[in-house]
Coordinates of C-alpha atoms in Angstrom, one line a residue:
M1 CA 0.0 0.3 -0.1
S2 CA 1.7 3.3 -0.4
K3 CA 1.9 6.1 1.6
K4 CA -0.9 8.2 0.0
T5 CA -3.2 5.3 0.1
K6 CA -1.8 4.1 3.8
I7 CA -3.1 8.0 5.0
L8 CA -6.6 8.2 3.6
S9 CA -7.2 4.8 4.7
C10 CA -6.5 6.0 8.7
V11 CA -7.8 9.3 8.4
L12 CA -11.2 7.7 7.0
T13 CA -11.1 4.5 9.5
A14 CA -10.6 7.7 12.5
A15 CA -13.6 9.0 10.8
T16 CA -15.6 5.6 10.7
V17 CA -14.4 5.1 14.7
L18 CA -15.7 8.7 15.7
A19 CA -19.6 8.0 13.7
A20 CA -19.7 5.1 15.4
F21 CA -19.6 5.9 18.7
P22 CA -23.1 7.6 20.8
L23 CA -23.5 11.1 20.4
S24 CA -24.9 12.8 23.4
V25 CA -27.6 15.2 21.6
Q26 CA -27.9 18.1 23.6
A27 CA -30.8 20.5 23.5
D28 CA -30.6 23.4 21.3
E29 CA -31.9 26.8 22.1
S30 CA -34.1 26.5 18.4
S31 CA -36.7 24.4 19.8
P32 CA -37.6 23.0 23.8
K33 CA -37.0 19.8 23.9
V34 CA -36.7 17.2 27.1
R35 CA -33.8 14.2 28.1
I36 CA -34.9 10.4 28.1
V37 CA -32.9 8.1 30.1
I38 CA -33.7 4.2 29.4
E39 CA -31.4 2.5 32.3
N40 CA -30.2 -0.7 34.4
N41 CA -28.1 -0.2 36.7
T42 CA -30.0 -2.8 39.1
R43 CA -30.9 -6.2 38.1
T44 CA -28.2 -8.6 36.6
G45 CA -27.3 -11.8 36.1
D46 CA -27.4 -14.6 33.3
N47 CA -30.6 -14.2 32.7
T48 CA -30.9 -10.5 32.2
P49 CA -31.8 -9.0 28.5
W50 CA -29.4 -6.0 29.4
T51 CA -27.8 -3.7 31.9
G52 CA -26.3 -0.3 31.8
T53 CA -27.9 2.7 30.0
I54 CA -29.5 1.6 26.7
A55 CA -30.4 5.5 26.0
D56 CA -29.8 8.2 26.7
K57 CA -31.2 11.3 24.6
W58 CA -32.6 15.1 23.9
V59 CA -36.0 14.8 22.3
E60 CA -38.4 17.6 20.6
L61 CA -41.0 18.7 22.7
K62 CA -43.8 19.5 21.3
P63 CA -46.8 21.5 22.5
D64 CA -49.3 18.8 22.4
S65 CA -46.4 16.1 24.1
T66 CA -47.0 14.0 26.8
A67 CA -44.7 11.9 28.9
Q68 CA -46.2 9.0 27.2
S69 CA -46.5 10.2 23.7
L70 CA -42.7 10.5 24.0
F71 CA -42.0 6.9 25.0
I72 CA -44.0 5.6 22.4
D73 CA -42.9 7.9 19.3
L74 CA -39.4 6.8 20.5
V75 CA -40.0 3.3 21.0
E76 CA -42.0 3.0 17.4
S77 CA -39.7 4.5 15.9
E78 CA -36.6 2.4 16.6
G79 CA -38.4 -0.8 16.5
F80 CA -37.7 -2.0 19.9
T81 CA -40.2 -3.9 22.0
Q82 CA -42.1 -2.4 25.1
T83 CA -45.3 -3.6 26.6
G84 CA -48.0 -1.2 28.5
A85 CA -47.1 1.9 26.9
Q86 CA -50.3 2.6 25.9
T87 CA -52.3 1.8 29.4
G88 CA -49.3 4.5 31.2
Y89 CA -48.3 0.8 32.8
I90 CA -45.1 0.0 31.1
T91 CA -44.0 -3.6 32.4
E92 CA -41.3 -4.0 29.5
I93 CA -38.7 -2.6 27.6
Q94 CA -36.7 -4.4 25.0
G95 CA -36.6 -8.0 26.6
L96 CA -36.7 -7.0 30.3
A97 CA -39.5 -7.2 32.2
A98 CA -41.4 -6.4 35.7
E99 CA -40.7 -9.6 37.7
G100 CA -41.7 -10.6 41.2
M101 CA -40.7 -7.8 43.2
G102 CA -38.6 -6.2 40.2
G103 CA -39.9 -3.1 37.4
W104 CA -39.8 -0.3 36.0
M105 CA -39.9 3.2 37.5
F106 CA -40.4 7.0 35.9
G107 CA -38.9 9.7 37.3
V108 CA -38.7 13.4 36.5
D109 CA -35.4 15.4 37.7
D110 CA -34.5 12.9 39.8
W111 CA -37.6 12.2 41.2
Y112 CA -39.5 9.0 41.3
G113 CA -42.8 9.9 43.0
N114 CA -46.4 8.3 42.7
N115 CA -46.8 10.1 39.3
G116 CA -46.4 7.9 36.2
V117 CA -46.1 8.7 32.9
T118 CA -49.9 9.3 31.9
A119 CA -49.0 12.6 34.4
F120 CA -46.8 14.8 32.7
S121 CA -47.6 17.1 29.5
A122 CA -46.2 20.2 28.2
S123 CA -49.9 21.9 27.3
D124 CA -50.5 21.9 31.2
G125 CA -46.8 22.8 31.9
S126 CA -45.8 19.6 34.2
L127 CA -43.7 18.6 31.7
R128 CA -41.1 21.7 30.5
D129 CA -37.8 22.6 28.3
G130 CA -35.2 21.0 30.0
D131 CA -37.1 18.5 31.7
E132 CA -35.0 15.0 32.2
M133 CA -36.8 12.1 32.2
Y134 CA -35.6 8.6 33.4
F135 CA -37.2 4.8 33.4
S136 CA -35.0 3.0 35.8
Y137 CA -35.2 -0.3 36.9
S138 CA -36.2 -1.9 39.8
M139 CA -35.4 -4.8 42.4
N140 CA -37.3 -3.3 45.1
W141 CA -40.3 -1.1 44.4
G142 CA -37.4 1.8 44.1
A143 CA -35.7 1.4 47.6
D144 CA -32.7 0.4 45.3
L145 CA -32.9 4.2 43.3
G146 CA -33.0 5.8 46.5
A147 CA -37.0 6.5 46.9
D148 CA -37.7 4.8 49.9
Y149 CA -41.5 4.5 50.6
T150 CA -40.8 3.5 54.3
S151 CA -39.6 7.0 54.5
T152 CA -41.0 10.3 54.9
S153 CA -37.4 12.3 54.6
T154 CA -37.4 15.6 53.3
K155 CA -34.0 16.4 53.5
L156 CA -31.4 16.8 50.6
K157 CA -28.8 14.3 50.9
E158 CA -26.4 16.4 48.8
L159 CA -25.8 19.9 46.3
K160 CA -23.6 20.0 43.7
A161 CA -22.9 23.2 41.4
D162 CA -21.3 22.8 37.5
K163 CA -18.6 25.3 38.6
G164 CA -17.4 27.0 42.2
S165 CA -17.9 24.7 45.3
V166 CA -20.9 24.5 47.5
D167 CA -20.6 24.4 51.6
G168 CA -23.1 22.9 54.1
P169 CA -25.9 23.0 55.0
D170 CA -25.1 24.9 58.0
T171 CA -27.7 23.9 61.3
D172 CA -30.4 26.5 59.4
N173 CA -30.0 24.7 56.1
S174 CA -28.0 27.0 54.3
F175 CA -25.7 26.6 52.0
T176 CA -22.9 28.9 50.5
L177 CA -22.1 29.1 46.4
S178 CA -19.0 30.3 45.9
L179 CA -18.4 31.1 42.3
P180 CA -15.6 32.2 40.4
E181 CA -14.7 35.8 39.3
G182 CA -17.4 36.9 36.5
S183 CA -19.7 34.1 36.8
T184 CA -23.1 35.2 35.8
S185 CA -24.8 31.6 35.3
V186 CA -24.7 28.1 37.0
K187 CA -26.4 24.9 37.3
L188 CA -27.2 23.1 40.4
T189 CA -28.1 19.4 40.9
P190 CA -29.7 18.5 44.3
T191 CA -30.2 15.2 45.6
A192 CA -33.1 14.3 47.7
E193 CA -32.0 11.2 50.4
N194 CA -35.6 10.0 49.6
K195 CA -36.3 10.6 46.0
N196 CA -40.2 10.1 46.1
Y197 CA -40.4 13.4 47.5
R198 CA -39.7 16.2 44.7
Y199 CA -37.2 19.0 45.1
K200 CA -38.1 22.6 43.0
I201 CA -35.1 25.6 42.8
Y202 CA -36.0 29.2 43.2
K203 CA -34.0 32.4 42.8
N204 CA -34.8 35.1 45.2
T205 CA -38.8 34.4 46.2
Y206 CA -39.9 31.0 47.0
T207 CA -42.9 30.6 45.4
P208 CA -43.3 26.9 45.9
D209 CA -47.1 27.5 44.2
E210 CA -46.2 29.1 40.8
N211 CA -44.3 27.5 37.7
N212 CA -41.0 29.4 38.0
D213 CA -39.1 26.7 39.0
Y214 CA -35.1 26.4 37.5
C215 CA -34.7 22.6 36.5
R216 CA -31.1 21.1 37.0
S217 CA -30.3 21.2 33.3
K218 CA -31.2 25.0 32.6
D219 CA -28.4 27.7 33.7
I220 CA -29.3 29.3 36.5
P221 CA -28.9 33.7 35.8
V222 CA -27.1 34.8 39.6
A223 CA -25.5 37.8 40.7
N224 CA -23.4 38.6 43.6
G225 CA -25.7 38.4 46.9
D226 CA -28.4 36.6 45.2
K227 CA -30.4 34.0 47.2
L228 CA -31.3 30.4 45.6
Y229 CA -33.9 28.4 47.8
I230 CA -34.6 24.7 46.8
G231 CA -37.7 23.2 48.4
V232 CA -37.9 18.9 48.7
G233 CA -41.5 17.6 49.7
H234 CA -44.5 20.6 49.1
A235 CA -47.8 19.2 49.1
S236 CA -49.2 20.5 46.4
W237 CA -45.9 18.7 43.6
H238 CA -47.4 15.2 44.7
G239 CA -50.4 13.3 43.9
W240 CA -50.8 12.4 47.4
M241 CA -48.2 12.4 50.5
P242 CA -48.2 10.5 53.8
D243 CA -50.1 12.5 56.9
G244 CA -47.4 14.8 59.0
V245 CA -44.4 15.0 56.3
E246 CA -43.2 18.4 56.5
E247 CA -41.1 20.2 53.6
T248 CA -38.1 20.7 53.9
V249 CA -36.4 24.6 52.2
Y250 CA -32.8 25.3 51.8
T251 CA -31.2 28.9 51.1
V252 CA -28.1 29.2 49.2
N253 CA -26.5 31.9 49.4
V254 CA -24.4 33.0 46.4
S255 CA -21.4 35.0 46.4
I256 CA -19.0 35.8 43.2
P257 CA -15.9 37.6 44.3
S258 CA -15.1 41.6 42.9
E259 CA -19.0 42.2 41.8
T260 CA -20.5 45.7 43.7
E261 CA -24.1 44.9 42.2
S262 CA -26.5 42.2 44.8
S263 CA -30.1 41.4 44.3
T264 CA -32.4 44.2 45.6
E265 CA -35.2 41.0 46.4
E266 CA -35.5 40.2 49.5
P267 CA -36.3 36.4 50.0
E268 CA -39.6 35.5 51.0
S269 CA -39.7 33.3 54.5
S270 CA -38.9 29.7 54.0
A271 CA -41.6 27.0 54.6
P272 CA -45.0 27.3 54.6
E273 CA -47.5 25.4 57.4
S274 CA -47.2 21.5 56.3
Q275 CA -50.1 20.6 55.0
V276 CA -51.8 17.5 55.8
S277 CA -54.5 15.5 54.1
E278 CA -58.1 16.3 54.0
T279 CA -61.1 14.3 55.2
S280 CA -64.4 13.5 53.7
D281 CA -66.2 14.4 57.1
Y282 CA -69.4 15.0 55.5
K283 CA -72.6 12.5 54.2
T284 CA -72.8 13.5 50.4
G285 CA -76.9 12.7 49.2
I286 CA -76.1 11.9 45.6
S287 CA -77.1 7.9 45.6
V288 CA -74.9 5.3 44.2
E289 CA -77.2 4.9 41.1
K290 CA -76.6 8.8 39.8
I291 CA -73.1 8.1 40.3
I292 CA -72.7 5.3 38.5
E293 CA -74.6 6.7 35.6
E294 CA -72.7 9.7 35.2
V295 CA -69.1 7.8 35.4
S296 CA -70.9 5.6 33.3
A297 CA -71.9 8.7 31.2
N298 CA -68.4 10.3 31.3
I299 CA -66.6 6.8 29.4
T300 CA -69.2 5.5 27.1
G301 CA -68.6 9.7 25.9
S302 CA -65.2 9.0 24.5
D303 CA -63.3 6.7 22.4
Y304 CA -63.0 3.6 25.0
L305 CA -63.5 0.6 23.4
V306 CA -60.1 0.5 23.4
F307 CA -57.1 -1.6 24.2
G308 CA -56.2 0.0 27.8
N309 CA -59.7 0.3 29.0
E310 CA -60.2 -3.3 30.5
W311 CA -61.7 -2.2 34.1
E312 CA -64.1 0.1 32.7
V313 CA -65.4 -1.8 29.5
M314 CA -65.4 -5.0 32.3
T315 CA -68.0 -2.9 34.8
L316 CA -70.0 -1.1 32.2
S317 CA -70.5 -5.1 30.8
R318 CA -71.3 -6.5 33.9
L319 CA -74.0 -3.1 34.2
G320 CA -76.2 -4.7 31.1
R321 CA -74.4 -1.6 29.1
L322 CA -72.4 -3.0 26.0
T323 CA -74.0 -4.0 22.9
A324 CA -73.0 -7.2 21.2
A325 CA -71.5 -4.9 18.2
E326 CA -69.9 -2.7 21.3
K327 CA -68.2 -5.8 22.7
D328 CA -66.9 -7.5 19.0
Q329 CA -65.4 -3.7 18.8
Y330 CA -63.8 -4.5 21.8
I331 CA -62.9 -7.5 21.5
N332 CA -61.1 -6.3 17.9
A333 CA -59.0 -3.7 19.8
L334 CA -57.5 -5.9 22.1
K335 CA -56.5 -8.8 20.1
Q336 CA -54.8 -6.1 17.8
A337 CA -53.1 -4.8 20.8
L338 CA -52.0 -8.1 21.9
K339 CA -50.9 -9.2 18.9
D340 CA -48.5 -6.5 18.7
N341 CA -47.4 -6.6 23.0
P342 CA -48.3 -10.0 23.9
P343 CA -48.8 -10.1 27.7
V344 CA -45.7 -10.9 30.0
N345 CA -47.1 -11.6 33.6
A346 CA -50.1 -13.4 35.0
T347 CA -51.5 -10.2 35.7
D348 CA -52.3 -9.5 32.5
Y349 CA -53.9 -12.5 31.1
A350 CA -55.8 -13.2 34.0
K351 CA -57.0 -9.3 32.9
Y352 CA -58.1 -10.1 29.7
F353 CA -59.3 -13.2 30.5
I354 CA -61.5 -11.7 33.1
V355 CA -62.9 -8.8 30.9
V356 CA -63.6 -11.4 28.0
S357 CA -65.5 -13.9 30.0
S358 CA -68.1 -10.9 31.2
F359 CA -68.9 -10.7 27.8
G360 CA -70.8 -14.2 28.3
K361 CA -70.3 -17.8 27.2
K362 CA -69.5 -16.7 23.3
Y363 CA -67.0 -14.8 24.4
A364 CA -65.2 -16.4 26.9
D365 CA -65.6 -19.5 24.4
E366 CA -63.8 -18.4 21.7
Y367 CA -61.2 -16.4 22.9
G368 CA -60.7 -17.1 26.5
N369 CA -58.8 -20.2 25.5
E370 CA -55.5 -17.9 24.8
F371 CA -56.1 -16.1 28.4
S372 CA -56.9 -19.4 30.9
D373 CA -54.5 -21.5 29.3
K374 CA -51.5 -19.6 30.6
L375 CA -53.2 -19.2 33.6
F376 CA -53.1 -23.3 34.0
D377 CA -49.4 -22.6 34.8
Y378 CA -49.0 -22.2 38.3
D379 CA -45.1 -20.9 38.6
F380 CA -46.0 -18.7 36.0
D381 CA -49.0 -17.6 38.1
I382 CA -46.8 -17.1 41.3
K383 CA -44.0 -15.3 39.4
Q384 CA -45.2 -11.8 40.7
G385 CA -46.0 -12.7 43.9
I386 CA -48.9 -12.0 45.7
N387 CA -50.4 -9.9 43.2
G388 CA -50.3 -12.3 39.8
A389 CA -51.8 -15.1 42.4
V390 CA -54.2 -13.3 43.2
Y391 CA -55.5 -12.1 39.8
S392 CA -54.8 -15.8 38.5
L393 CA -57.5 -17.3 41.3
I394 CA -60.0 -14.7 40.4
A395 CA -59.6 -15.4 36.8
L396 CA -59.6 -19.2 37.2
D397 CA -62.7 -18.7 39.3
T398 CA -65.1 -16.4 36.7
V399 CA -66.3 -19.3 34.5
P400 CA -66.2 -22.9 35.1
L401 CA -63.5 -24.7 34.2
E402 CA -62.7 -27.8 35.0
G403 CA -59.6 -30.4 34.9
K404 CA -56.0 -28.4 34.9
A405 CA -57.8 -25.2 37.1
D406 CA -58.8 -27.3 39.7
A407 CA -55.4 -28.0 41.0
V408 CA -53.8 -24.5 40.2
R409 CA -56.8 -23.2 42.2
E410 CA -56.1 -25.7 45.1
K411 CA -52.1 -24.8 45.2
L412 CA -52.5 -21.0 44.8
I413 CA -55.4 -20.3 47.7
D414 CA -52.1 -22.3 49.8
Y415 CA -50.0 -20.0 48.1
I416 CA -52.0 -17.0 49.8
L417 CA -53.3 -18.3 52.8
T418 CA -49.5 -18.9 53.9
L419 CA -49.0 -14.9 52.7
Q420 CA -50.9 -13.7 55.8
L421 CA -49.8 -11.7 58.2
E422 CA -50.0 -11.8 61.9
D423 CA -51.9 -8.9 61.8
G424 CA -54.6 -10.3 59.6
G425 CA -53.8 -9.0 56.3
W426 CA -51.9 -8.8 53.7
T427 CA -49.3 -6.9 51.6
F428 CA -47.3 -6.1 48.5
F429 CA -44.4 -6.1 50.7
G430 CA -43.1 -5.7 53.9
D431 CA -44.6 -7.5 57.2
S432 CA -47.9 -5.0 58.0
Y433 CA -50.4 -4.9 56.0
D434 CA -51.9 -2.9 52.6
P435 CA -55.6 -2.4 52.7
D436 CA -55.8 -2.7 48.8
M437 CA -54.4 -6.0 49.1
T438 CA -56.0 -7.7 51.9
G439 CA -59.3 -6.3 50.0
M440 CA -57.8 -8.3 46.7
V441 CA -57.7 -11.4 49.0
L442 CA -60.7 -11.5 49.8
Q443 CA -62.2 -10.7 46.5
A444 CA -60.1 -13.6 45.5
L445 CA -61.2 -15.8 48.1
S446 CA -65.1 -15.0 48.0
R447 CA -66.1 -17.8 46.0
Y448 CA -64.6 -20.5 49.0
Y449 CA -65.7 -18.6 52.3
G450 CA -68.6 -19.7 54.4
K451 CA -68.1 -24.0 53.3
S452 CA -66.1 -26.3 54.6
D453 CA -62.5 -25.4 54.4
K454 CA -61.8 -24.1 57.7
K455 CA -58.8 -22.1 57.2
I456 CA -60.1 -20.0 54.4
N457 CA -63.2 -19.5 57.0
D458 CA -60.6 -18.3 59.7
A459 CA -58.4 -16.3 57.2
V460 CA -61.2 -14.3 56.1
D461 CA -62.4 -13.9 59.2
K462 CA -59.4 -12.7 60.4
A463 CA -59.1 -10.1 57.4
V464 CA -62.5 -8.6 57.8
A465 CA -61.9 -8.0 62.0
L466 CA -58.6 -6.1 60.8
L467 CA -60.4 -3.9 57.9
S468 CA -63.2 -3.3 61.2
Q469 CA -60.6 -2.6 63.0
V470 CA -58.5 0.2 60.9
Q471 CA -61.7 2.2 59.3
N472 CA -60.7 5.7 59.4
Q473 CA -63.5 7.6 61.3
D474 CA -64.9 9.1 58.1
G475 CA -65.4 5.3 56.9
S476 CA -62.8 6.0 54.6
Y477 CA -59.5 3.1 54.1
S478 CA -55.9 4.9 53.9
S479 CA -52.4 3.3 52.7
F480 CA -49.6 4.8 53.6
G481 CA -50.8 7.0 56.1
T482 CA -53.2 8.9 53.8
A483 CA -56.8 8.0 53.0
N484 CA -57.3 7.8 49.2
C485 CA -60.1 6.6 47.1
E486 CA -58.2 3.3 45.3
S487 CA -57.6 1.7 49.0
T488 CA -61.3 2.6 50.6
A489 CA -63.1 1.2 47.1
Q490 CA -61.0 -2.5 47.4
V491 CA -62.6 -2.8 50.5
L492 CA -65.8 -2.3 49.4
C493 CA -65.0 -4.6 46.5
A494 CA -64.0 -7.6 49.2
L495 CA -67.2 -7.5 51.4
S496 CA -69.4 -7.2 48.2
S497 CA -67.9 -10.1 47.5
L498 CA -68.8 -11.4 50.7
G499 CA -72.4 -10.3 51.0
I500 CA -71.7 -7.8 53.3
D501 CA -73.5 -4.7 53.5
A502 CA -71.2 -2.1 53.6
E503 CA -74.0 0.0 54.3
K504 CA -75.6 -1.5 57.2
D505 CA -72.6 -3.6 58.8
P506 CA -72.3 -2.0 61.8
R507 CA -68.7 -3.0 62.0
F508 CA -67.8 -1.0 58.8
I509 CA -70.1 2.3 59.9
K510 CA -67.7 5.3 61.8
N511 CA -69.4 7.8 62.9
S512 CA -72.8 6.7 60.8
L513 CA -70.6 7.4 58.0
S514 CA -70.2 4.2 55.6
V515 CA -67.3 3.0 53.0
T516 CA -69.6 3.7 50.3
D517 CA -70.4 7.3 52.3
A518 CA -66.7 7.7 52.2
L519 CA -65.7 6.5 48.5
K520 CA -68.6 9.5 47.4
S521 CA -66.0 12.2 49.3
F522 CA -63.9 11.3 46.4
Y523 CA -66.2 11.8 44.2
K524 CA -66.4 14.8 41.7
T525 CA -69.7 15.7 41.4
G526 CA -71.4 15.9 38.0
T527 CA -67.8 15.1 36.4
G528 CA -68.6 10.9 36.5
A529 CA -64.8 10.7 37.6
F530 CA -63.0 10.0 41.1
S531 CA -59.8 11.4 42.6
H532 CA -57.0 9.3 44.7
T533 CA -57.3 11.7 47.4
V534 CA -60.4 14.5 48.3
S535 CA -58.3 17.2 46.9
D536 CA -56.9 15.6 44.1
T537 CA -57.7 16.0 40.7
S538 CA -59.5 13.3 39.1
N539 CA -57.6 10.4 37.2
K540 CA -58.5 7.4 35.0
Y541 CA -57.2 5.1 37.8
S542 CA -59.0 5.8 40.6
T543 CA -62.1 6.2 38.3
A544 CA -62.3 3.1 37.1
Q545 CA -61.6 1.0 40.7
A546 CA -64.4 3.1 41.9
F547 CA -66.5 2.4 39.2
Y548 CA -66.3 -1.5 39.3
S549 CA -66.6 -1.3 42.7
L550 CA -69.9 0.4 43.1
C551 CA -70.8 -1.7 40.7
A552 CA -70.4 -4.8 43.1
F553 CA -71.8 -3.0 45.8
L554 CA -75.3 -2.9 44.0
R555 CA -74.7 -6.4 42.9
N556 CA -74.6 -7.9 46.4
K557 CA -77.6 -5.3 47.3
N558 CA -79.9 -6.7 44.4
G559 CA -79.3 -10.4 44.8
M560 CA -77.1 -10.9 41.9
T561 CA -73.4 -13.0 41.8
R562 CA -70.6 -11.4 42.6
L563 CA -68.7 -9.0 40.2
Y564 CA -66.2 -11.6 38.9
D565 CA -68.6 -14.4 39.1
M566 CA -70.0 -14.7 35.4
S567 CA -71.8 -17.5 35.7
D568 CA -75.2 -15.3 35.3
V569 CA -73.6 -14.9 31.5
M570 CA -73.1 -18.0 30.7
S571 CA -76.1 -19.7 29.3
D572 CA -75.8 -23.1 30.2
V573 CA -74.8 -22.6 33.3
V574 CA -77.1 -21.8 36.7
P575 CA -76.4 -18.6 38.2
E576 CA -75.0 -18.8 41.9
S577 CA -76.2 -15.7 44.4
S578 CA -73.6 -14.0 46.2
V579 CA -76.1 -14.0 49.4
N580 CA -76.7 -17.7 50.1
S581 CA -77.6 -18.7 53.1
E582 CA -73.5 -19.8 53.7
Q583 CA -72.0 -16.7 52.6
S584 CA -74.0 -13.9 54.0
K585 CA -72.7 -15.4 57.6
K586 CA -71.0 -12.8 58.8
P587 CA -66.9 -13.3 59.8
S588 CA -66.4 -13.1 63.3
E589 CA -65.0 -9.8 65.1
Q590 CA -61.3 -10.8 66.5
S591 CA -59.5 -8.6 68.7
K592 CA -57.7 -5.5 68.1
Q593 CA -54.4 -5.6 66.2
T594 CA -52.8 -2.4 64.8
S595 CA -49.4 -2.3 62.6
A596 CA -48.0 0.4 60.1
V597 CA -48.9 0.7 56.8
Q598 CA -46.9 0.4 54.0
K599 CA -47.6 1.0 50.3
S600 CA -46.1 0.0 46.9
T601 CA -46.6 1.9 43.6
A602 CA -43.5 0.8 41.5
A603 CA -43.8 -0.3 38.0
G604 CA -47.5 0.5 38.9
S605 CA -48.2 3.5 40.1
S606 CA -45.9 5.2 38.8
A607 CA -44.0 2.2 37.2
S608 CA -43.4 3.4 33.4
D609 CA -40.6 2.2 30.8
T610 CA -39.1 3.5 27.6
V611 CA -36.3 2.9 25.1
A612 CA -34.5 4.2 23.1
T613 CA -30.8 4.8 21.3
S614 CA -29.4 8.0 18.3
D615 CA -32.2 9.7 16.4
G616 CA -32.3 10.4 12.8
S617 CA -30.2 13.8 13.5
A618 CA -27.5 11.6 15.5
A619 CA -26.8 10.1 12.1
A620 CA -26.9 13.4 9.9
I621 CA -23.9 14.5 12.1
R622 CA -22.1 11.7 11.9
F623 CA -22.1 11.3 7.9
V624 CA -21.3 15.2 7.9
I625 CA -18.3 13.7 10.3
V626 CA -17.6 10.9 8.2
I627 CA -18.0 13.4 4.6
I628 CA -15.5 16.3 6.8
A629 CA -12.6 14.0 7.7
A630 CA -12.7 12.5 3.5
S631 CA -12.4 15.9 2.2
A632 CA -9.6 16.1 4.7
A633 CA -8.0 13.4 4.0
L634 CA -8.3 14.4 0.1
I635 CA -7.1 17.7 0.6
I636 CA -4.3 16.3 2.3
L637 CA -3.4 14.2 -0.8
M638 CA -3.9 17.0 -3.3
K639 CA -1.3 19.5 -1.2
K640 CA 1.6 16.1 -0.8
R641 CA 0.9 15.9 -4.6
K642 CA 1.5 19.7 -5.1
E643 CA 4.2 19.5 -3.3
N644 CA 5.8 16.4 -5.4
N645 CA 5.4 17.9 -8.6

């Protein structure tokens, strides 16, 4: 090879190698952008599809963008696999799926709160230019990412700046930020002790109720004497918070040598008084029937026969409000969605089987097997832990299934009973009850209660006694210290499944307020929607759970089959009354047992995923690099030739 050829070859090779490296495309000033990071730094081992960071890029933020839409667009454009994005509950990215206590967590600016991808949008300002979205795999519902739901700390773990030095905090929660002479801006990177609680940065005036804070990717204009405020855990920044959590506010005093001018603005006082959850201390006159009418109208007033609306569609079906044409329309949407994204866990298979079975025998016979067959695998059912076991048992009992189903049912029941806690309840994790999971287990065991199995009867009696004892004085139920719609709804559904009238049974009436009174307090009258807490705005998930729980209540009240007992729509099966003589026996009272409440919201409530690689602009940049390098090589060769001549 000639010397000239070697030079050209080396230059082109260098250009090609350079172009092959991933480019971190930074947000430019021409259009708003947000950063998306997808990472797995917690799950390792031979069976782990991938580890590390598979995406770290800036994407355009359009006026109609949401965190959910940005994820979906990115995955579709890059050809990656994902499951659950359309519903806002992502369980798999590029083969890395939720398993056991592991799953995907969604965070914004290093905050892994209880707000999922559906809660962030450009239109309402919750997603802004410069925001950084993280999709991180957790092995224990966020604790390994620094988001520990057993902690209520709102302190900062550390504070970093992109220049100068940071000293502190002092005993009064103040830092000193010393910047180099001539500095006019700084980027701050706070890290909270508990990433369940959000932080925000303000300049000179602490205004937590206004949307004028600085995200950590943006330069903050500063002068000598300025004060920056960092608040951690302000109540209005979160979908819900435990009672008694107090916000912490830090002051950052800016010092720049040789600066003669200082900020003339006086900082406002630091943290406001802590806020506590509102209570539902009233009794509304609206009837359950009226609420169901309004919720039904709200749901059917939009494009509702789509994938992702399983619980709403199932409830409408149980209310007898779906035509055959509407059932067919939903089935077609479900089939197409599952063709693109097959289910990955028992909970999904169970959910789809339940909704299809609610449509009646024709649909259960034609479409049910593809879901129920998977649920016959006991090891698959319990792979998700108690959640998968409970939903699998509920699904297997929706319609008469023989043969394999009997053996699996028995094993699932034994598994569930072994997980009952000393306090009488069940939980997602930890050693104290969770009302949501306790309610779900009772729904699963309701078919077997009041019969000959003493173990089941005793377990149910103990759990029912616990739920009576821990009911709030306004009739509601709390998870993680906060009275909320979902916990109250699950208990109502459980009582109704057991044949207990939640409006009349004295064990579940406190201060003349029943469970249904409490659930009504989360209802936004006239809107057809429910909220997580009484002070929150309404949301899809609270509405769906309240909707089917009220349906379960009415079915019990009217002597119909249980919500999940579909025998009434199986033409060749005699319906089993949900209030037969055995089932209507009330579980016995048990001695009071107190315990702390812990709640998991990983992969779920706020769980989400994303996948991405370099986009078209990055590829274009690489192409330009190659062209420039090649051009440079040709110029060198021409110059050499001219010198030789």
